[in-house]
PDB file of C-alpha atoms in Angstrom:
ATOM      1  CA  UNK A   3     -10.779 -53.461 -29.538  1.00  0.00           C
ATOM      2  CA  UNK A   4     -11.053 -50.419 -32.157  1.00  0.00           C
ATOM      3  CA  UNK A   5     -12.391 -48.040 -29.931  1.00  0.00           C
ATOM      4  CA  UNK A   6      -9.532 -47.763 -28.073  1.00  0.00           C
ATOM      5  CA  UNK A   7      -6.784 -47.155 -31.291  1.00  0.00           C
ATOM      6  CA  UNK A   8      -9.395 -44.463 -31.827  1.00  0.00           C
ATOM      7  CA  UNK A   9     -10.698 -43.582 -28.215  1.00  0.00           C
ATOM      8  CA  UNK A  10      -5.875 -42.789 -28.058  1.00  0.00           C
ATOM      9  CA  UNK A  11      -5.607 -41.190 -31.330  1.00  0.00           C
ATOM     10  CA  UNK A  12      -7.487 -39.070 -30.651  1.00  0.00           C
ATOM     11  CA  UNK A  13      -6.100 -38.205 -27.001  1.00  0.00           C
ATOM     12  CA  UNK A  14      -2.573 -37.873 -29.926  1.00  0.00           C
ATOM     13  CA  UNK A  15      -4.225 -35.464 -31.487  1.00  0.00           C
ATOM     14  CA  UNK A  16      -6.044 -33.772 -29.022  1.00  0.00           C
ATOM     15  CA  UNK A  17      -2.379 -33.377 -26.936  1.00  0.00           C
ATOM     16  CA  UNK A  18      -0.512 -32.437 -30.045  1.00  0.00           C
ATOM     17  CA  UNK A  19      -2.893 -29.458 -30.922  1.00  0.00           C
ATOM     18  CA  UNK A  20      -2.553 -28.108 -27.177  1.00  0.00           C
ATOM     19  CA  UNK A  21       1.102 -28.509 -26.791  1.00  0.00           C
ATOM     20  CA  UNK A  22       0.967 -26.611 -31.091  1.00  0.00           C
ATOM     21  CA  UNK A  23      -0.549 -23.650 -29.370  1.00  0.00           C
ATOM     22  CA  UNK A  24       0.958 -23.429 -25.521  1.00  0.00           C
ATOM     23  CA  UNK A  25       4.367 -23.051 -27.778  1.00  0.00           C
ATOM     24  CA  UNK A  26       2.631 -20.300 -29.735  1.00  0.00           C
ATOM     25  CA  UNK A  27       2.296 -18.651 -26.512  1.00  0.00           C
ATOM     26  CA  UNK A  28       5.091 -18.506 -25.279  1.00  0.00           C
ATOM     27  CA  UNK A  29       6.735 -17.377 -28.271  1.00  0.00           C
ATOM     28  CA  UNK A  30       4.827 -14.040 -27.528  1.00  0.00           C
ATOM     29  CA  UNK A  31       6.778 -11.971 -25.411  1.00  0.00           C
ATOM     30  CA  UNK A  32       5.635  -9.048 -23.447  1.00  0.00           C
ATOM     31  CA  UNK A  33       7.424  -5.882 -22.177  1.00  0.00           C
ATOM     32  CA  UNK A  34       8.163  -6.384 -18.245  1.00  0.00           C
ATOM     33  CA  UNK A  35       9.556  -3.282 -18.460  1.00  0.00           C
ATOM     34  CA  UNK A  36       5.837  -2.009 -19.053  1.00  0.00           C
ATOM     35  CA  UNK A  37       4.565  -3.296 -15.961  1.00  0.00           C
ATOM     36  CA  UNK A  38       5.651  -1.803 -12.519  1.00  0.00           C
ATOM     37  CA  UNK A  39       8.075  -3.567 -10.767  1.00  0.00           C
ATOM     38  CA  UNK A  40       7.019  -4.406  -6.588  1.00  0.00           C
ATOM     39  CA  UNK A  41       9.524  -6.190  -5.612  1.00  0.00           C
ATOM     40  CA  UNK A  42      11.783  -4.766  -3.067  1.00  0.00           C
ATOM     41  CA  UNK A  43      11.709  -1.146  -1.209  1.00  0.00           C
ATOM     42  CA  UNK A  44      10.733   1.796  -3.132  1.00  0.00           C
ATOM     43  CA  UNK A  45      11.682   5.291  -1.590  1.00  0.00           C
ATOM     44  CA  UNK A  46       9.242   7.343   0.079  1.00  0.00           C
ATOM     45  CA  UNK A  47       8.284  10.023  -1.189  1.00  0.00           C
ATOM     46  CA  UNK A  48       8.701  12.358   1.747  1.00  0.00           C
ATOM     47  CA  UNK A  49      10.850  11.793   5.104  1.00  0.00           C
ATOM     48  CA  UNK A  50       8.619   8.625   7.103  1.00  0.00           C
ATOM     49  CA  UNK A  51       8.091  10.062  10.843  1.00  0.00           C
ATOM     50  CA  UNK A  52      10.028   8.128  12.792  1.00  0.00           C
ATOM     51  CA  UNK A  53       9.571   5.889  16.614  1.00  0.00           C
ATOM     52  CA  UNK A  54      10.282   8.737  18.494  1.00  0.00           C
ATOM     53  CA  UNK A  55       8.329  10.759  16.713  1.00  0.00           C
ATOM     54  CA  UNK A  56       5.384   8.876  16.836  1.00  0.00           C
ATOM     55  CA  UNK A  57       6.082   8.285  20.759  1.00  0.00           C
ATOM     56  CA  UNK A  58       6.762  11.848  20.682  1.00  0.00           C
ATOM     57  CA  UNK A  59       3.329  12.368  19.802  1.00  0.00           C
ATOM     58  CA  UNK A  60       2.254   9.679  22.052  1.00  0.00           C
ATOM     59  CA  UNK A  61       3.672  11.296  24.969  1.00  0.00           C
ATOM     60  CA  UNK A  62       2.015  14.904  24.415  1.00  0.00           C
ATOM     61  CA  UNK A  63      -1.350  13.218  23.198  1.00  0.00           C
ATOM     62  CA  UNK A  64      -1.557  11.290  26.986  1.00  0.00           C
ATOM     63  CA  UNK A  65       0.080  13.993  28.726  1.00  0.00           C
ATOM     64  CA  UNK A  66      -2.845  16.330  27.099  1.00  0.00           C
ATOM     65  CA  UNK A  67      -6.168  13.927  28.293  1.00  0.00           C
ATOM     66  CA  UNK A  68      -3.967  13.669  31.714  1.00  0.00           C
ATOM     67  CA  UNK A  69      -4.366  16.984  32.481  1.00  0.00           C
ATOM     68  CA  UNK A  70      -7.691  16.900  31.718  1.00  0.00           C
ATOM     69  CA  UNK A  71      -8.405  14.712  33.618  1.00  0.00           C
ATOM     70  CA  UNK A  72      -6.355  15.586  36.395  1.00  0.00           C
ATOM     71  CA  UNK A  73      -7.980  20.112  36.354  1.00  0.00           C
ATOM     72  CA  UNK A  74      -4.049  21.110  35.403  1.00  0.00           C
ATOM     73  CA  UNK A  75      -5.312  22.915  32.140  1.00  0.00           C
ATOM     74  CA  UNK A  76      -9.034  24.424  31.514  1.00  0.00           C
ATOM     75  CA  UNK A  77     -11.540  23.165  29.129  1.00  0.00           C
ATOM     76  CA  UNK A  78     -10.610  25.819  27.424  1.00  0.00           C
ATOM     77  CA  UNK A  79      -7.283  25.253  27.074  1.00  0.00           C
ATOM     78  CA  UNK A  80      -7.955  21.585  25.774  1.00  0.00           C
ATOM     79  CA  UNK A  81      -9.205  22.221  23.472  1.00  0.00           C
ATOM     80  CA  UNK A  82      -8.116  24.635  21.956  1.00  0.00           C
ATOM     81  CA  UNK A  83      -4.826  22.234  21.517  1.00  0.00           C
ATOM     82  CA  UNK A  84      -7.008  19.562  20.009  1.00  0.00           C
ATOM     83  CA  UNK A  85      -8.342  21.941  17.857  1.00  0.00           C
ATOM     84  CA  UNK A  86      -4.853  22.676  16.850  1.00  0.00           C
ATOM     85  CA  UNK A  87      -4.001  19.093  16.454  1.00  0.00           C
ATOM     86  CA  UNK A  88      -7.188  18.614  14.780  1.00  0.00           C
ATOM     87  CA  UNK A  89      -6.035  21.104  12.594  1.00  0.00           C
ATOM     88  CA  UNK A  90      -2.784  19.240  11.653  1.00  0.00           C
ATOM     89  CA  UNK A  91      -3.941  15.915  10.846  1.00  0.00           C
ATOM     90  CA  UNK A  92      -6.110  17.296   8.257  1.00  0.00           C
ATOM     91  CA  UNK A  93      -3.880  20.030   6.255  1.00  0.00           C
ATOM     92  CA  UNK A  94      -0.894  17.906   6.827  1.00  0.00           C
ATOM     93  CA  UNK A  95      -2.043  15.715   4.386  1.00  0.00           C
ATOM     94  CA  UNK A  96      -2.515  18.920   0.873  1.00  0.00           C
ATOM     95  CA  UNK A  97       0.313  20.280   2.465  1.00  0.00           C
ATOM     96  CA  UNK A  98       2.621  16.693   1.562  1.00  0.00           C
ATOM     97  CA  UNK A  99       1.661  16.389  -1.383  1.00  0.00           C
ATOM     98  CA  UNK A 100       2.833  20.299  -1.699  1.00  0.00           C
ATOM     99  CA  UNK A 101       5.909  19.282  -0.900  1.00  0.00           C
ATOM    100  CA  UNK A 102       5.904  16.459  -3.071  1.00  0.00           C
ATOM    101  CA  UNK A 103       4.919  18.154  -6.593  1.00  0.00           C
ATOM    102  CA  UNK A 104       7.133  21.061  -5.525  1.00  0.00           C
TER     103      UNK A 104
END
């Protein structure tokens, strides 16, 4: 009986210490304005590609591949157009960053 009484006393003391510790944690508030908000939709830095523009780009690429396959354009013309598109893809990121910086 005596051991059970001491055990309950220790449990109560531990509980009180835990509550005191947790209460102390709640008194220190962190200013939330220092953290970025992850809620809501943020505006884009530049104009985004629309669905119509994406469909147009896909159609242009598909038609270029089909023209190459059918032989209606030469291999040199196909490679020239592909070089243009690859250059656009490589330079687009840096060009966009320059626009954002200005």
